[in-house]
Amino acid sequence: MADQALPDVVGLSLDGSTPYVITTEANRALCATMDRQPAPDGAAHPIFYHIAAQVGMRLTIDSLCAACDFDMADGPMLGSTSVEFARPLMTNRPYDVRGRVVDIARKRSGKFGVMDLVTYNLELWHDGEAAVSVTHTLVLPRGAKA
Amino acid sequence: MSFAKGMSIPVQRSAVRRESLPIWAEMLHDPNPIHLDAGLVRAMGLGDAEINQGPANLAFVINALTDAFPDGRIEALDIRFTGNVFAGETVNTAGVVTVIGRDGEGEHVTLDVSLAVGDRVVLKGTAVMCRSAA
């Protein structure tokens, strides 16, 4: 795979078809894993930016990997995440997820050998405004050691 | 509370509980077995226990930030994941103020942030917190 052409995924739409809702129960359950209480004003834990974007996008993470000719069993890794919040995420509001793959690049590292870096943007929209803008880079190790 | 360049926010020390990993996997719709199967992690030569999800690691840093800025909100995060955290390990947060700016919206505090297991840094980057003008 390492000597094959890069998968043709740039521009691939990740627009979700169903709005993502952070339920009160989900927020409470997630906070409980960290021994924290949910915010009393209905704000969701900010890490829901990641959960909502990942779950609400059109492709599951394994489908996105498959689109990149990569098997989930080969261990994709989240390399980086960048997020801007226009406003806090709230529970019990529908967020539409819009996004696309914006880049794929092949690199070589001493640790992982050949790897593809897939960059994609996602936005969470509510009531005609983007509440959150996210850029993720997924690392797909291709296996051929340097 | 006022902040100054070079000031550190309080360190938070948290245990990664094994029973939390399936909850995160379900929330994230993440079928990657490295988060659930310690035997597989060993077989892959990655370590001896289940690997905590990256967003779950980041959540510990977010907790430290929101606790340090009870009157503020997260405006931006820019984070690079540099290592794994395993079930049963204890993580420590760190955050140091690097820039303070003010505009009509309020005060914007930029921090270098990281999460580590002992000396092993597993994520690092920057955060911007916004404190609204009174």
PDB file of C-alpha atoms in Angstrom:
ATOM      1  CA  MET A   1       0.000   0.000   0.000  1.00  0.00           C
ATOM      2  CA  ALA A   2       2.810   2.350   0.852  1.00  0.00           C
ATOM      3  CA  ASP A   3       3.915   2.567  -2.780  1.00  0.00           C
ATOM      4  CA  GLN A   4       0.386   3.016  -4.165  1.00  0.00           C
ATOM      5  CA  ALA A   5      -1.204   6.307  -5.125  1.00  0.00           C
ATOM      6  CA  LEU A   6      -2.919   8.340  -2.448  1.00  0.00           C
ATOM      7  CA  PRO A   7      -6.637   7.585  -2.133  1.00  0.00           C
ATOM      8  CA  ASP A   8      -8.789  10.122  -3.958  1.00  0.00           C
ATOM      9  CA  VAL A   9     -10.704  11.457  -0.957  1.00  0.00           C
ATOM     10  CA  VAL A  10     -10.081  15.208  -0.985  1.00  0.00           C
ATOM     11  CA  GLY A  11     -13.462  16.915  -1.224  1.00  0.00           C
ATOM     12  CA  LEU A  12     -15.344  13.893   0.089  1.00  0.00           C
ATOM     13  CA  SER A  13     -18.480  15.209   1.787  1.00  0.00           C
ATOM     14  CA  LEU A  14     -18.978  14.424   5.455  1.00  0.00           C
ATOM     15  CA  ASP A  15     -22.294  16.261   5.755  1.00  0.00           C
ATOM     16  CA  GLY A  16     -24.493  14.369   8.178  1.00  0.00           C
ATOM     17  CA  SER A  17     -28.097  13.483   7.404  1.00  0.00           C
ATOM     18  CA  THR A  18     -29.456  13.490  10.940  1.00  0.00           C
ATOM     19  CA  PRO A  19     -28.853  16.240  13.514  1.00  0.00           C
ATOM     20  CA  TYR A  20     -26.908  15.219  16.596  1.00  0.00           C
ATOM     21  CA  VAL A  21     -28.522  15.931  19.960  1.00  0.00           C
ATOM     22  CA  ILE A  22     -26.493  15.885  23.176  1.00  0.00           C
ATOM     23  CA  THR A  23     -29.027  14.451  25.552  1.00  0.00           C
ATOM     24  CA  THR A  24     -29.101  15.306  29.230  1.00  0.00           C
ATOM     25  CA  GLU A  25     -28.519  11.625  29.971  1.00  0.00           C
ATOM     26  CA  ALA A  26     -25.502  11.327  27.675  1.00  0.00           C
ATOM     27  CA  ASN A  27     -23.956  14.453  29.148  1.00  0.00           C
ATOM     28  CA  ARG A  28     -24.506  13.154  32.664  1.00  0.00           C
ATOM     29  CA  ALA A  29     -23.039   9.732  31.801  1.00  0.00           C
ATOM     30  CA  LEU A  30     -19.960  11.251  30.219  1.00  0.00           C
ATOM     31  CA  CYS A  31     -19.386  13.627  33.130  1.00  0.00           C
ATOM     32  CA  ALA A  32     -19.729  10.683  35.522  1.00  0.00           C
ATOM     33  CA  THR A  33     -16.752   8.916  33.910  1.00  0.00           C
ATOM     34  CA  MET A  34     -14.685  11.830  35.247  1.00  0.00           C
ATOM     35  CA  ASP A  35     -16.506  12.230  38.570  1.00  0.00           C
ATOM     36  CA  ARG A  36     -17.953  15.570  37.492  1.00  0.00           C
ATOM     37  CA  GLN A  37     -21.382  17.112  37.706  1.00  0.00           C
ATOM     38  CA  PRO A  38     -23.093  18.445  34.553  1.00  0.00           C
ATOM     39  CA  ALA A  39     -23.285  22.212  34.253  1.00  0.00           C
ATOM     40  CA  PRO A  40     -26.533  23.487  35.832  1.00  0.00           C
ATOM     41  CA  ASP A  41     -27.239  25.848  32.911  1.00  0.00           C
ATOM     42  CA  GLY A  42     -27.642  23.030  30.393  1.00  0.00           C
ATOM     43  CA  ALA A  43     -24.249  23.496  28.756  1.00  0.00           C
ATOM     44  CA  ALA A  44     -22.771  20.230  27.558  1.00  0.00           C
ATOM     45  CA  HIS A  45     -19.260  19.178  28.469  1.00  0.00           C
ATOM     46  CA  PRO A  46     -17.092  20.874  25.799  1.00  0.00           C
ATOM     47  CA  ILE A  47     -15.609  17.531  24.675  1.00  0.00           C
ATOM     48  CA  PHE A  48     -18.966  16.876  23.041  1.00  0.00           C
ATOM     49  CA  TYR A  49     -17.624  18.961  20.164  1.00  0.00           C
ATOM     50  CA  HIS A  50     -15.593  15.876  19.279  1.00  0.00           C
ATOM     51  CA  ILE A  51     -18.306  13.335  19.965  1.00  0.00           C
ATOM     52  CA  ALA A  52     -21.036  15.239  18.098  1.00  0.00           C
ATOM     53  CA  ALA A  53     -18.814  15.851  15.083  1.00  0.00           C
ATOM     54  CA  GLN A  54     -17.622  12.255  14.901  1.00  0.00           C
ATOM     55  CA  VAL A  55     -20.998  10.636  15.438  1.00  0.00           C
ATOM     56  CA  GLY A  56     -22.979  13.140  13.388  1.00  0.00           C
ATOM     57  CA  MET A  57     -20.851  13.141  10.251  1.00  0.00           C
ATOM     58  CA  ARG A  58     -21.995  11.164   7.217  1.00  0.00           C
ATOM     59  CA  LEU A  59     -19.358   8.449   7.529  1.00  0.00           C
ATOM     60  CA  THR A  60     -18.486   6.424  10.578  1.00  0.00           C
ATOM     61  CA  ILE A  61     -14.830   6.537  11.469  1.00  0.00           C
ATOM     62  CA  ASP A  62     -14.304   3.038  10.070  1.00  0.00           C
ATOM     63  CA  SER A  63     -16.129   4.029   6.853  1.00  0.00           C
ATOM     64  CA  LEU A  64     -13.878   7.064   6.549  1.00  0.00           C
ATOM     65  CA  CYS A  65     -10.876   4.782   6.977  1.00  0.00           C
ATOM     66  CA  ALA A  66     -12.308   2.427   4.348  1.00  0.00           C
ATOM     67  CA  ALA A  67     -12.714   5.366   1.948  1.00  0.00           C
ATOM     68  CA  CYS A  68      -8.981   5.910   2.461  1.00  0.00           C
ATOM     69  CA  ASP A  69      -8.273   2.219   1.657  1.00  0.00           C
ATOM     70  CA  PHE A  70      -7.389   1.635   5.285  1.00  0.00           C
ATOM     71  CA  ASP A  71      -8.525  -1.186   7.552  1.00  0.00           C
ATOM     72  CA  MET A  72      -9.734  -0.084  10.984  1.00  0.00           C
ATOM     73  CA  ALA A  73      -7.945  -3.119  12.439  1.00  0.00           C
ATOM     74  CA  ASP A  74      -4.614  -1.619  11.359  1.00  0.00           C
ATOM     75  CA  GLY A  75      -4.912   1.063  14.023  1.00  0.00           C
ATOM     76  CA  PRO A  76      -5.846   4.565  12.878  1.00  0.00           C
ATOM     77  CA  MET A  77      -4.824   7.291  15.329  1.00  0.00           C
ATOM     78  CA  LEU A  78      -6.093  10.765  15.993  1.00  0.00           C
ATOM     79  CA  GLY A  79      -3.052  12.910  15.328  1.00  0.00           C
ATOM     80  CA  SER A  80      -4.388  16.343  16.123  1.00  0.00           C
ATOM     81  CA  THR A  81      -7.550  18.292  16.725  1.00  0.00           C
ATOM     82  CA  SER A  82      -8.224  21.979  16.396  1.00  0.00           C
ATOM     83  CA  VAL A  83     -11.527  23.517  17.424  1.00  0.00           C
ATOM     84  CA  GLU A  84     -13.039  26.970  17.643  1.00  0.00           C
ATOM     85  CA  PHE A  85     -16.172  27.531  19.705  1.00  0.00           C
ATOM     86  CA  ALA A  86     -18.400  30.425  18.634  1.00  0.00           C
ATOM     87  CA  ARG A  87     -20.568  29.540  21.610  1.00  0.00           C
ATOM     88  CA  PRO A  88     -20.879  26.702  24.131  1.00  0.00           C
ATOM     89  CA  LEU A  89     -22.639  23.515  23.069  1.00  0.00           C
ATOM     90  CA  MET A  90     -25.931  22.946  24.839  1.00  0.00           C
ATOM     91  CA  THR A  91     -27.814  19.800  25.707  1.00  0.00           C
ATOM     92  CA  ASN A  92     -31.087  18.942  23.969  1.00  0.00           C
ATOM     93  CA  ARG A  93     -30.404  21.064  20.881  1.00  0.00           C
ATOM     94  CA  PRO A  94     -30.100  19.571  17.396  1.00  0.00           C
ATOM     95  CA  TYR A  95     -26.731  20.197  15.729  1.00  0.00           C
ATOM     96  CA  ASP A  96     -26.333  19.632  12.008  1.00  0.00           C
ATOM     97  CA  VAL A  97     -22.885  18.350  11.065  1.00  0.00           C
ATOM     98  CA  ARG A  98     -21.315  19.626   7.858  1.00  0.00           C
ATOM     99  CA  GLY A  99     -17.848  18.869   6.635  1.00  0.00           C
ATOM    100  CA  ARG A 100     -15.468  17.401   4.095  1.00  0.00           C
ATOM    101  CA  VAL A 101     -12.047  15.916   3.688  1.00  0.00           C
ATOM    102  CA  VAL A 102      -9.652  18.741   2.853  1.00  0.00           C
ATOM    103  CA  ASP A 103      -6.268  17.027   2.505  1.00  0.00           C
ATOM    104  CA  ILE A 104      -4.401  13.748   2.409  1.00  0.00           C
ATOM    105  CA  ALA A 105      -0.637  13.578   2.502  1.00  0.00           C
ATOM    106  CA  ARG A 106       1.841  10.712   2.715  1.00  0.00           C
ATOM    107  CA  LYS A 107       4.775  11.016   5.070  1.00  0.00           C
ATOM    108  CA  ARG A 108       7.418   8.772   6.542  1.00  0.00           C
ATOM    109  CA  SER A 109       8.371   8.614  10.203  1.00  0.00           C
ATOM    110  CA  GLY A 110      10.896   6.578  12.094  1.00  0.00           C
ATOM    111  CA  LYS A 111       8.198   5.459  14.512  1.00  0.00           C
ATOM    112  CA  PHE A 112       5.405   4.472  12.152  1.00  0.00           C
ATOM    113  CA  GLY A 113       7.084   4.106   8.780  1.00  0.00           C
ATOM    114  CA  VAL A 114       4.923   5.300   5.906  1.00  0.00           C
ATOM    115  CA  MET A 115       1.701   6.945   7.007  1.00  0.00           C
ATOM    116  CA  ASP A 116      -1.084   8.947   5.449  1.00  0.00           C
ATOM    117  CA  LEU A 117      -2.339  12.068   7.213  1.00  0.00           C
ATOM    118  CA  VAL A 118      -6.001  12.715   6.447  1.00  0.00           C
ATOM    119  CA  THR A 119      -7.290  16.163   7.355  1.00  0.00           C
ATOM    120  CA  TYR A 120     -10.993  16.902   7.521  1.00  0.00           C
ATOM    121  CA  ASN A 121     -13.125  19.814   8.627  1.00  0.00           C
ATOM    122  CA  LEU A 122     -16.423  19.546  10.463  1.00  0.00           C
ATOM    123  CA  GLU A 123     -18.868  22.182  11.688  1.00  0.00           C
ATOM    124  CA  LEU A 124     -21.764  21.920  14.109  1.00  0.00           C
ATOM    125  CA  TRP A 125     -24.671  24.147  13.091  1.00  0.00           C
ATOM    126  CA  HIS A 126     -27.677  25.184  15.123  1.00  0.00           C
ATOM    127  CA  ASP A 127     -30.347  27.716  14.218  1.00  0.00           C
ATOM    128  CA  GLY A 128     -28.505  28.922  11.125  1.00  0.00           C
ATOM    129  CA  GLU A 129     -25.146  29.490  12.800  1.00  0.00           C
ATOM    130  CA  ALA A 130     -21.995  27.436  13.174  1.00  0.00           C
ATOM    131  CA  ALA A 131     -21.454  26.900  16.892  1.00  0.00           C
ATOM    132  CA  VAL A 132     -18.237  24.961  16.477  1.00  0.00           C
ATOM    133  CA  SER A 133     -15.605  24.505  13.741  1.00  0.00           C
ATOM    134  CA  VAL A 134     -13.302  21.508  13.971  1.00  0.00           C
ATOM    135  CA  THR A 135     -10.264  20.277  12.051  1.00  0.00           C
ATOM    136  CA  HIS A 136      -9.039  16.752  12.706  1.00  0.00           C
ATOM    137  CA  THR A 137      -5.987  14.986  11.356  1.00  0.00           C
ATOM    138  CA  LEU A 138      -6.188  11.219  11.271  1.00  0.00           C
ATOM    139  CA  VAL A 139      -2.956   9.205  11.079  1.00  0.00           C
ATOM    140  CA  LEU A 140      -3.149   6.018   8.999  1.00  0.00           C
ATOM    141  CA  PRO A 141       0.026   3.919   9.394  1.00  0.00           C
ATOM    142  CA  ARG A 142       0.697   2.069   6.141  1.00  0.00           C
ATOM    143  CA  GLY A 143       3.099  -0.392   7.653  1.00  0.00           C
ATOM    144  CA  ALA A 144       6.260  -0.141   5.547  1.00  0.00           C
ATOM    145  CA  LYS A 145       8.961   0.770   8.041  1.00  0.00           C
ATOM    146  CA  ALA A 146      11.444   3.450   7.090  1.00  0.00           C
TER     147      ALA A 146
ATOM    148  CA  MET B   1      -9.463  35.972  39.633  1.00  0.00           C
ATOM    149  CA  SER B   2      -6.840  37.709  37.529  1.00  0.00           C
ATOM    150  CA  PHE B   3      -4.287  35.973  35.365  1.00  0.00           C
ATOM    151  CA  ALA B   4      -0.775  36.970  34.385  1.00  0.00           C
ATOM    152  CA  LYS B   5       1.664  35.737  31.793  1.00  0.00           C
ATOM    153  CA  GLY B   6       3.666  32.815  33.162  1.00  0.00           C
ATOM    154  CA  MET B   7       1.017  31.882  35.710  1.00  0.00           C
ATOM    155  CA  SER B   8       0.112  28.192  35.990  1.00  0.00           C
ATOM    156  CA  ILE B   9      -3.424  26.946  36.450  1.00  0.00           C
ATOM    157  CA  PRO B  10      -3.943  24.255  39.128  1.00  0.00           C
ATOM    158  CA  VAL B  11      -2.793  20.762  38.206  1.00  0.00           C
ATOM    159  CA  GLN B  12      -5.511  18.129  38.130  1.00  0.00           C
ATOM    160  CA  ARG B  13      -4.612  14.503  38.768  1.00  0.00           C
ATOM    161  CA  SER B  14      -7.069  11.884  37.511  1.00  0.00           C
ATOM    162  CA  ALA B  15      -7.187   8.119  37.246  1.00  0.00           C
ATOM    163  CA  VAL B  16      -8.234   6.507  33.966  1.00  0.00           C
ATOM    164  CA  ARG B  17     -10.785   3.926  35.005  1.00  0.00           C
ATOM    165  CA  ARG B  18     -11.072   0.790  32.892  1.00  0.00           C
ATOM    166  CA  GLU B  19     -14.870   0.761  33.210  1.00  0.00           C
ATOM    167  CA  SER B  20     -15.075   4.194  31.592  1.00  0.00           C
ATOM    168  CA  LEU B  21     -13.542   3.121  28.284  1.00  0.00           C
ATOM    169  CA  PRO B  22     -16.598   1.218  26.956  1.00  0.00           C
ATOM    170  CA  ILE B  23     -18.766   4.241  27.763  1.00  0.00           C
ATOM    171  CA  TRP B  24     -16.534   6.498  25.683  1.00  0.00           C
ATOM    172  CA  ALA B  25     -16.339   3.917  22.895  1.00  0.00           C
ATOM    173  CA  GLU B  26     -20.116   3.785  22.730  1.00  0.00           C
ATOM    174  CA  MET B  27     -20.461   7.580  22.827  1.00  0.00           C
ATOM    175  CA  LEU B  28     -17.895   7.978  20.051  1.00  0.00           C
ATOM    176  CA  HIS B  29     -19.231   5.071  17.965  1.00  0.00           C
ATOM    177  CA  ASP B  30     -15.612   3.948  17.972  1.00  0.00           C
ATOM    178  CA  PRO B  31     -15.237   0.226  17.218  1.00  0.00           C
ATOM    179  CA  ASN B  32     -11.433   0.257  17.520  1.00  0.00           C
ATOM    180  CA  PRO B  33     -10.696  -2.789  19.733  1.00  0.00           C
ATOM    181  CA  ILE B  34      -7.544  -1.260  21.213  1.00  0.00           C
ATOM    182  CA  HIS B  35      -9.874   0.620  23.570  1.00  0.00           C
ATOM    183  CA  LEU B  36     -11.589  -2.528  24.825  1.00  0.00           C
ATOM    184  CA  ASP B  37      -9.279  -5.522  24.484  1.00  0.00           C
ATOM    185  CA  ALA B  38      -6.090  -5.552  26.549  1.00  0.00           C
ATOM    186  CA  GLY B  39      -5.067  -8.868  24.974  1.00  0.00           C
ATOM    187  CA  LEU B  40      -5.152  -7.319  21.532  1.00  0.00           C
ATOM    188  CA  VAL B  41      -3.130  -4.336  22.731  1.00  0.00           C
ATOM    189  CA  ARG B  42      -0.504  -6.768  24.060  1.00  0.00           C
ATOM    190  CA  ALA B  43      -0.573  -8.789  20.832  1.00  0.00           C
ATOM    191  CA  MET B  44       0.010  -5.599  18.825  1.00  0.00           C
ATOM    192  CA  GLY B  45       2.951  -4.710  21.033  1.00  0.00           C
ATOM    193  CA  LEU B  46       1.373  -1.419  22.040  1.00  0.00           C
ATOM    194  CA  GLY B  47       1.281  -1.973  25.795  1.00  0.00           C
ATOM    195  CA  ASP B  48      -0.330  -4.028  28.528  1.00  0.00           C
ATOM    196  CA  ALA B  49      -3.778  -2.491  28.942  1.00  0.00           C
ATOM    197  CA  GLU B  50      -6.635  -0.936  27.006  1.00  0.00           C
ATOM    198  CA  ILE B  51      -5.774   2.418  25.409  1.00  0.00           C
ATOM    199  CA  ASN B  52      -7.835   5.413  26.491  1.00  0.00           C
ATOM    200  CA  GLN B  53      -9.549   7.331  23.688  1.00  0.00           C
ATOM    201  CA  GLY B  54      -7.781  10.532  22.619  1.00  0.00           C
ATOM    202  CA  PRO B  55     -10.848  12.727  23.249  1.00  0.00           C
ATOM    203  CA  ALA B  56     -11.137  11.221  26.738  1.00  0.00           C
ATOM    204  CA  ASN B  57      -7.581  12.344  27.422  1.00  0.00           C
ATOM    205  CA  LEU B  58      -8.362  15.811  26.117  1.00  0.00           C
ATOM    206  CA  ALA B  59     -11.412  15.991  28.386  1.00  0.00           C
ATOM    207  CA  PHE B  60      -9.117  15.989  31.436  1.00  0.00           C
ATOM    208  CA  VAL B  61      -7.377  19.112  30.124  1.00  0.00           C
ATOM    209  CA  ILE B  62     -10.743  20.718  29.394  1.00  0.00           C
ATOM    210  CA  ASN B  63     -11.810  20.038  32.998  1.00  0.00           C
ATOM    211  CA  ALA B  64      -8.702  21.774  34.303  1.00  0.00           C
ATOM    212  CA  LEU B  65      -9.379  24.766  32.052  1.00  0.00           C
ATOM    213  CA  THR B  66     -13.055  25.174  32.893  1.00  0.00           C
ATOM    214  CA  ASP B  67     -12.313  24.833  36.617  1.00  0.00           C
ATOM    215  CA  ALA B  68      -9.577  27.472  36.404  1.00  0.00           C
ATOM    216  CA  PHE B  69     -11.871  29.845  34.488  1.00  0.00           C
ATOM    217  CA  PRO B  70     -15.287  29.469  36.161  1.00  0.00           C
ATOM    218  CA  ASP B  71     -16.370  32.800  34.662  1.00  0.00           C
ATOM    219  CA  GLY B  72     -15.050  31.997  31.194  1.00  0.00           C
ATOM    220  CA  ARG B  73     -15.536  29.663  28.283  1.00  0.00           C
ATOM    221  CA  ILE B  74     -13.287  27.768  25.911  1.00  0.00           C
ATOM    222  CA  GLU B  75     -12.789  29.733  22.727  1.00  0.00           C
ATOM    223  CA  ALA B  76     -10.279  27.498  20.950  1.00  0.00           C
ATOM    224  CA  LEU B  77      -8.107  24.423  21.341  1.00  0.00           C
ATOM    225  CA  ASP B  78      -5.247  23.306  19.126  1.00  0.00           C
ATOM    226  CA  ILE B  79      -3.980  19.940  20.315  1.00  0.00           C
ATOM    227  CA  ARG B  80      -1.512  17.329  19.103  1.00  0.00           C
ATOM    228  CA  PHE B  81      -1.729  13.791  20.447  1.00  0.00           C
ATOM    229  CA  THR B  82       1.751  12.478  21.183  1.00  0.00           C
ATOM    230  CA  GLY B  83       1.243   9.281  23.134  1.00  0.00           C
ATOM    231  CA  ASN B  84      -1.118   6.726  24.623  1.00  0.00           C
ATOM    232  CA  VAL B  85      -2.704   6.570  28.053  1.00  0.00           C
ATOM    233  CA  PHE B  86      -3.566   3.107  29.333  1.00  0.00           C
ATOM    234  CA  ALA B  87      -6.411   2.015  31.577  1.00  0.00           C
ATOM    235  CA  GLY B  88      -5.348   2.205  35.202  1.00  0.00           C
ATOM    236  CA  GLU B  89      -2.840   4.994  34.675  1.00  0.00           C
ATOM    237  CA  THR B  90      -3.001   8.398  36.342  1.00  0.00           C
ATOM    238  CA  VAL B  91      -2.754  11.568  34.293  1.00  0.00           C
ATOM    239  CA  ASN B  92      -1.692  15.074  35.305  1.00  0.00           C
ATOM    240  CA  THR B  93      -2.782  18.245  33.548  1.00  0.00           C
ATOM    241  CA  ALA B  94      -0.665  21.342  33.053  1.00  0.00           C
ATOM    242  CA  GLY B  95      -1.459  24.818  31.819  1.00  0.00           C
ATOM    243  CA  VAL B  96       0.632  27.995  31.675  1.00  0.00           C
ATOM    244  CA  VAL B  97      -0.624  31.412  30.583  1.00  0.00           C
ATOM    245  CA  THR B  98       1.355  32.736  27.601  1.00  0.00           C
ATOM    246  CA  VAL B  99      -0.697  35.630  26.234  1.00  0.00           C
ATOM    247  CA  ILE B 100      -3.441  37.875  27.589  1.00  0.00           C
ATOM    248  CA  GLY B 101      -5.411  40.068  25.230  1.00  0.00           C
ATOM    249  CA  ARG B 102      -8.446  42.272  25.641  1.00  0.00           C
ATOM    250  CA  ASP B 103     -11.069  43.535  23.207  1.00  0.00           C
ATOM    251  CA  GLY B 104     -14.702  44.564  23.266  1.00  0.00           C
ATOM    252  CA  GLU B 105     -15.783  41.001  23.940  1.00  0.00           C
ATOM    253  CA  GLY B 106     -13.604  40.654  27.023  1.00  0.00           C
ATOM    254  CA  GLU B 107     -10.333  39.038  28.013  1.00  0.00           C
ATOM    255  CA  HIS B 108      -8.730  36.311  25.919  1.00  0.00           C
ATOM    256  CA  VAL B 109      -6.217  34.165  27.786  1.00  0.00           C
ATOM    257  CA  THR B 110      -3.939  31.857  25.793  1.00  0.00           C
ATOM    258  CA  LEU B 111      -2.291  28.949  27.549  1.00  0.00           C
ATOM    259  CA  ASP B 112       0.161  26.202  26.718  1.00  0.00           C
ATOM    260  CA  VAL B 113      -1.517  23.024  27.917  1.00  0.00           C
ATOM    261  CA  SER B 114      -0.481  19.401  28.214  1.00  0.00           C
ATOM    262  CA  LEU B 115      -1.396  16.078  29.732  1.00  0.00           C
ATOM    263  CA  ALA B 116       1.191  13.628  31.028  1.00  0.00           C
ATOM    264  CA  VAL B 117       1.585  10.269  32.705  1.00  0.00           C
ATOM    265  CA  GLY B 118       4.609  10.854  34.890  1.00  0.00           C
ATOM    266  CA  ASP B 119       7.177  12.347  32.525  1.00  0.00           C
ATOM    267  CA  ARG B 120       5.443  10.967  29.428  1.00  0.00           C
ATOM    268  CA  VAL B 121       3.592  13.770  27.652  1.00  0.00           C
ATOM    269  CA  VAL B 122       0.589  12.336  25.828  1.00  0.00           C
ATOM    270  CA  LEU B 123      -0.914  15.505  24.395  1.00  0.00           C
ATOM    271  CA  LYS B 124       0.094  19.117  24.151  1.00  0.00           C
ATOM    272  CA  GLY B 125      -1.021  22.295  22.500  1.00  0.00           C
ATOM    273  CA  THR B 126      -2.691  25.611  23.154  1.00  0.00           C
ATOM    274  CA  ALA B 127      -6.007  26.752  24.547  1.00  0.00           C
ATOM    275  CA  VAL B 128      -7.728  30.124  24.426  1.00  0.00           C
ATOM    276  CA  MET B 129     -10.182  31.025  27.161  1.00  0.00           C
ATOM    277  CA  CYS B 130     -12.583  33.957  26.846  1.00  0.00           C
ATOM    278  CA  ARG B 131     -13.805  35.899  29.860  1.00  0.00           C
ATOM    279  CA  SER B 132     -16.636  38.207  28.917  1.00  0.00           C
ATOM    280  CA  ALA B 133     -16.446  41.906  29.750  1.00  0.00           C
ATOM    281  CA  ALA B 134     -18.602  42.728  32.768  1.00  0.00           C
TER     282      ALA B 134
END
